[in-house]
CSV table of C-alpha atoms and ligand atoms in Angstrom, one decimal:
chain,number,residue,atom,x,y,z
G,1,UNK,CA,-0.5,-44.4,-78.5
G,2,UNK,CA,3.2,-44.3,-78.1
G,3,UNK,CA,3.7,-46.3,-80.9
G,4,UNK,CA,1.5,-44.7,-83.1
G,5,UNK,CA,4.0,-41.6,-82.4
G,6,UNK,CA,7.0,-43.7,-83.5
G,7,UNK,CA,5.3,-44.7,-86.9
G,8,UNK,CA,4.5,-40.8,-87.1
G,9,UNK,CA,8.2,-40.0,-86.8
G,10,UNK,CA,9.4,-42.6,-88.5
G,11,UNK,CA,7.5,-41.1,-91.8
G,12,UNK,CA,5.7,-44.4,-91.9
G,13,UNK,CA,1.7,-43.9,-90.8
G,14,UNK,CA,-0.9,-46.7,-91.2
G,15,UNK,CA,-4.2,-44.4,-90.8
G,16,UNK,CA,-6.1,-46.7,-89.2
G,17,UNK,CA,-9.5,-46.6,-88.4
G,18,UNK,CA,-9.9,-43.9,-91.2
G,19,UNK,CA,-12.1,-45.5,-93.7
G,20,UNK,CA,-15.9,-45.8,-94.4
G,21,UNK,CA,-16.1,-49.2,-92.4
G,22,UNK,CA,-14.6,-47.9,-88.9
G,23,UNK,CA,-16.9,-44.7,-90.1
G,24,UNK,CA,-20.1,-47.4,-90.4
G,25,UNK,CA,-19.1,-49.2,-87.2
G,26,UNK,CA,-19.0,-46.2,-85.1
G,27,UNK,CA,-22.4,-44.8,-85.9
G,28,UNK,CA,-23.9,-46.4,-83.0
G,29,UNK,CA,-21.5,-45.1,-80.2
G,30,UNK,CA,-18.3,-44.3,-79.5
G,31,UNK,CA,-15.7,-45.5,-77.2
G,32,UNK,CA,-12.4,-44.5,-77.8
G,33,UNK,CA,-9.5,-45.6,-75.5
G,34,UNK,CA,-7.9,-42.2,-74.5
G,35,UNK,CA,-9.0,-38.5,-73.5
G,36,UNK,CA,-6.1,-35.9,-74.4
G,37,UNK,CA,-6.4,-32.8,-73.2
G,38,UNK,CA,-3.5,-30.4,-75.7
G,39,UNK,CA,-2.7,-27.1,-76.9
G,40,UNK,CA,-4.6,-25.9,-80.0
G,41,UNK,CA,-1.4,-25.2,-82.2
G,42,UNK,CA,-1.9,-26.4,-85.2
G,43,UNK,CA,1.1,-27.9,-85.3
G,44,UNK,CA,-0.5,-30.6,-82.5
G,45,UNK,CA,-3.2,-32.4,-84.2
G,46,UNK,CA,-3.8,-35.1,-82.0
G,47,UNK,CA,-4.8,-37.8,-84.6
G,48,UNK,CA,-2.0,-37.3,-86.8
G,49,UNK,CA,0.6,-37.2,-85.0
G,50,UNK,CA,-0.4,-40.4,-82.7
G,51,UNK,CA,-1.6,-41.6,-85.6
G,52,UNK,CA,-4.6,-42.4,-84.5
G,53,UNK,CA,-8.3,-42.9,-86.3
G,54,UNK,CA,-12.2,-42.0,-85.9
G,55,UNK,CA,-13.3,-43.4,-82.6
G,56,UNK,CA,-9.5,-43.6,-81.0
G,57,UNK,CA,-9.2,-40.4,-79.3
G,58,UNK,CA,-11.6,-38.2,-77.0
G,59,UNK,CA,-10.2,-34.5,-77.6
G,60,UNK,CA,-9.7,-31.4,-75.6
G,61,UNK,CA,-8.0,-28.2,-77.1
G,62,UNK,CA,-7.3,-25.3,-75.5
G,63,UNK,CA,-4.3,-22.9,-75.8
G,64,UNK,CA,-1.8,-23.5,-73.8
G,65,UNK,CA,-4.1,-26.6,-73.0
G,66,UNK,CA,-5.3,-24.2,-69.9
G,67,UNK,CA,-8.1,-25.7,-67.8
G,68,UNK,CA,-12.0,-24.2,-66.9
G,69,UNK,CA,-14.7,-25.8,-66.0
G,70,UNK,CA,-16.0,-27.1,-69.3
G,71,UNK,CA,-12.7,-28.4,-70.0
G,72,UNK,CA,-12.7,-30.5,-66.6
G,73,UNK,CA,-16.7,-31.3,-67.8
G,74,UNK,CA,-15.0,-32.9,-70.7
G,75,UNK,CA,-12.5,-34.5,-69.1
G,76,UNK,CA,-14.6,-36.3,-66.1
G,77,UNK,CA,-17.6,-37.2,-69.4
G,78,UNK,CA,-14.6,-38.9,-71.6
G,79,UNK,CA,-13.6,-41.1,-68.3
G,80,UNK,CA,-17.3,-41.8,-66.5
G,81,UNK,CA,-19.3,-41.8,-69.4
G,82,UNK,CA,-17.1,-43.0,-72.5
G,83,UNK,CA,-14.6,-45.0,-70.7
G,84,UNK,CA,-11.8,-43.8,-71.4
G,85,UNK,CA,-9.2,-45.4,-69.1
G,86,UNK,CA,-5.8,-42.7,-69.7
G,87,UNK,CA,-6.0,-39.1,-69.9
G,88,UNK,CA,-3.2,-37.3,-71.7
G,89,UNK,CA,-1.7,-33.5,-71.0
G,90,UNK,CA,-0.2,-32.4,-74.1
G,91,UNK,CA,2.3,-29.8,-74.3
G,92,UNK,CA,5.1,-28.8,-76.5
G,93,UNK,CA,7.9,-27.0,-77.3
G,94,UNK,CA,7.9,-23.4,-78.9
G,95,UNK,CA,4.2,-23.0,-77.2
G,96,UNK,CA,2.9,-19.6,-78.1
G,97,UNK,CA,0.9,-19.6,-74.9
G,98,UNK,CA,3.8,-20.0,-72.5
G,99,UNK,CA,6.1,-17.4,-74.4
G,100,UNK,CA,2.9,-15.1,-74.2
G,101,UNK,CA,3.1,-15.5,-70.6
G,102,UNK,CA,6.9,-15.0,-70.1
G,103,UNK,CA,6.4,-12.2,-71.5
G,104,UNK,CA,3.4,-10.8,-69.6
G,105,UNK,CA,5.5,-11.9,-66.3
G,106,UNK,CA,8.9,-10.2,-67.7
G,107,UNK,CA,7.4,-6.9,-68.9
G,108,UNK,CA,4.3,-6.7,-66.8
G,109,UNK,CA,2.1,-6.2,-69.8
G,110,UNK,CA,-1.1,-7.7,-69.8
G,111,UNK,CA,-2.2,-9.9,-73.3
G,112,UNK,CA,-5.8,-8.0,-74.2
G,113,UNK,CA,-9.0,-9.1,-74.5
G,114,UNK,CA,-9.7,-12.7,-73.9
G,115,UNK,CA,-6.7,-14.1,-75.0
G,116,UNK,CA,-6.0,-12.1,-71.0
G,117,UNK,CA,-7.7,-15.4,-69.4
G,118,UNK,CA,-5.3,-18.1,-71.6
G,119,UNK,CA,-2.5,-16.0,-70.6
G,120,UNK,CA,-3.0,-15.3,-66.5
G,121,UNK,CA,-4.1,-19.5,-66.3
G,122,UNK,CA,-0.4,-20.3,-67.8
G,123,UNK,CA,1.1,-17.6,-65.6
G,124,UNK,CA,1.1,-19.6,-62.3
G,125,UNK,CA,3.2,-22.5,-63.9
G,126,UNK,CA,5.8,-19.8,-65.3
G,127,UNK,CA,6.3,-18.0,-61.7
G,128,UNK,CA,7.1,-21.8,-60.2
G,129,UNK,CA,9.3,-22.4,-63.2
G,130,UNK,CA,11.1,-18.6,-62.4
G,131,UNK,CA,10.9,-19.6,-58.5
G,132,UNK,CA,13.0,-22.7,-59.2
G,133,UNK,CA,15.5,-21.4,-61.6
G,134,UNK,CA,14.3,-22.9,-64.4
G,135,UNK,CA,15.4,-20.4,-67.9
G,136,UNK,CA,15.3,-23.5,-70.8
G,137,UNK,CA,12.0,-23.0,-72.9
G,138,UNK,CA,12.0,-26.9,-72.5
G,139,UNK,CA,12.2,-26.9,-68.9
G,140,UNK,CA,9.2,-24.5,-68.2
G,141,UNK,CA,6.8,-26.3,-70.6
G,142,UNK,CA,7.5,-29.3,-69.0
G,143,UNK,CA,6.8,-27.0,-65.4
G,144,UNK,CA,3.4,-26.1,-67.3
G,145,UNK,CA,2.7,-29.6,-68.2
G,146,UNK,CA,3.3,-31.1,-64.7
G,147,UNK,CA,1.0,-28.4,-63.5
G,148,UNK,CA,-1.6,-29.0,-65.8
G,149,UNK,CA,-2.1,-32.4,-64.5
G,150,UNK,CA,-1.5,-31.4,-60.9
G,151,UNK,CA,-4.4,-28.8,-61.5
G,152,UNK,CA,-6.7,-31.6,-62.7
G,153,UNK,CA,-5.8,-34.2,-60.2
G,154,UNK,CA,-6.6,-30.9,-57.4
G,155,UNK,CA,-9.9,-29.8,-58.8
G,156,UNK,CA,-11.5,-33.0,-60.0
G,157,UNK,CA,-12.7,-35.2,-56.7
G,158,UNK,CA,-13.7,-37.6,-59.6
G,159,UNK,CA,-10.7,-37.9,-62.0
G,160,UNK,CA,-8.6,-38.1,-58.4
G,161,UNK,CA,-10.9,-40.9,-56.9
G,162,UNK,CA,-10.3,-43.0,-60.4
G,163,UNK,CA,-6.6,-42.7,-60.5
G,164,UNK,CA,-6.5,-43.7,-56.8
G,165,UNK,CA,-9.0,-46.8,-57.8
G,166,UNK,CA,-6.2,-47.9,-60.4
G,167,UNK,CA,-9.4,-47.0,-63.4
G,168,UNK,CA,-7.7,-44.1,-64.6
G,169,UNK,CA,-4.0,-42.8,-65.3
G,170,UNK,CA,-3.2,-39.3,-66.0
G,171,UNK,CA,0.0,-38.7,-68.1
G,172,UNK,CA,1.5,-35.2,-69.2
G,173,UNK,CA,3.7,-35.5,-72.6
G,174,UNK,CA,5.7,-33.1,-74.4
G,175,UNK,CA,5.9,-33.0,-78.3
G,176,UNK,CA,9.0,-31.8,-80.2
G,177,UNK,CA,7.7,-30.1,-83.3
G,178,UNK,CA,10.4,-30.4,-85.1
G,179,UNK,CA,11.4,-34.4,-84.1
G,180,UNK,CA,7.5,-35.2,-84.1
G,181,UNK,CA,8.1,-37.3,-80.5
G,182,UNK,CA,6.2,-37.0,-77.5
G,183,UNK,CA,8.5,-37.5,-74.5
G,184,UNK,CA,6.9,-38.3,-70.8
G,185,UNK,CA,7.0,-35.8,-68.2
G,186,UNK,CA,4.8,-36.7,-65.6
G,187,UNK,CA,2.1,-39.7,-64.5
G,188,UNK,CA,-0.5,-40.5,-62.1
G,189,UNK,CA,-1.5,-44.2,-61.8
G,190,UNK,CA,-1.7,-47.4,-64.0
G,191,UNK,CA,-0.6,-48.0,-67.4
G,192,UNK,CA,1.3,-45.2,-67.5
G,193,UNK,CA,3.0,-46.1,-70.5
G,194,UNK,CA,0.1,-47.3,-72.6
T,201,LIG,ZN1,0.9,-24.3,-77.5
């Protein structure tokens, strides 16, 4: 996956698995190799910029890549169904989410309607960020993406049992949207560098 973020950066894509043949070959099931759970920007597209084809990547896309229940669903079908064998938090830079939260947290105005939940499930990782003196943009999306996975290694007993079996490894990555690179922040058992 890594490397199909350098060829992205580099300018120089192959686009695999993106013709009618991979299309043909999939019809009968799927079983792609990783389950990301990112932000929705649409700056973040998962395929493109870990240039990646049909049948690679199992996809999750929340803003601010928050976590519910369905979201966790997703995550525990990808790995105990599909077989996906990594599971990938990604975060980036500039995140409207996290800068909605700031400012919900600074001011003490609450975002309305809905976009109320996205906000006060980011909030928690922006008062730890604050508690630990953190002020860089940078630092406190990478404090939101090391919570993210925390919260899913807490609240899944079965995404925790398969990292601790060596099945599973859960990485958090921040993308620069300018630069195009995702950069590691955080990991949780094998192949963590896959
Ligand atoms: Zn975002």
């Amino acid at each position: 996956m890594l490397a199909g973020n350098r060829r992205f950066v580099a300018g120089t894509p192959d686009h695999p698995n993106q013709d009618a043949a991979r299309r043909a070959q999939l019809a009968p099931g799927q079983e792609p190799f990783a389950v990301i759970l990112g932000c929705s920007d649409s700056r973040l597209a998962a395929e493109i910029i870990f240039d990646q084809g049909l049948g690679d990547l199992f996809v999750v896309r929340t803003a601010g890549h928050v976590l519910g229940a369905e979201v966790l669903g997703s995550l525990e079908y990808a790995t105990s169904v599909l077989g996906c064998r990594l599971v990938v938090v990604l975060g980036h830079d500039s995140c409207g989410a996290v800068a909605a939260a700031r400012t919900a947290v600074e001011d003490g105005l609450p975002a309305a309607g809905f976009v109320r939940d996205v906000v006060e499930r980011v909030t928690p990782s922006v008062l730890a960020a604050r508690a630990a003196g953190l002020t860089e943009d940078s630092d406190i999306i990478d404090e939101h993406i090391r919570h993210t996975v925390q919260l899913i290694m807490d609240r899944s007993r079965v995404l925790s049992e398969q990292v601790q079996s060596g099945e599973v490894a859960v990485v958090g990555l921040a993308y620069q949207l300018a630069e195009g690179s995702a950069r590691m922040v955080t990991s949780h058992g094998v192949e963590s560098g896959k």
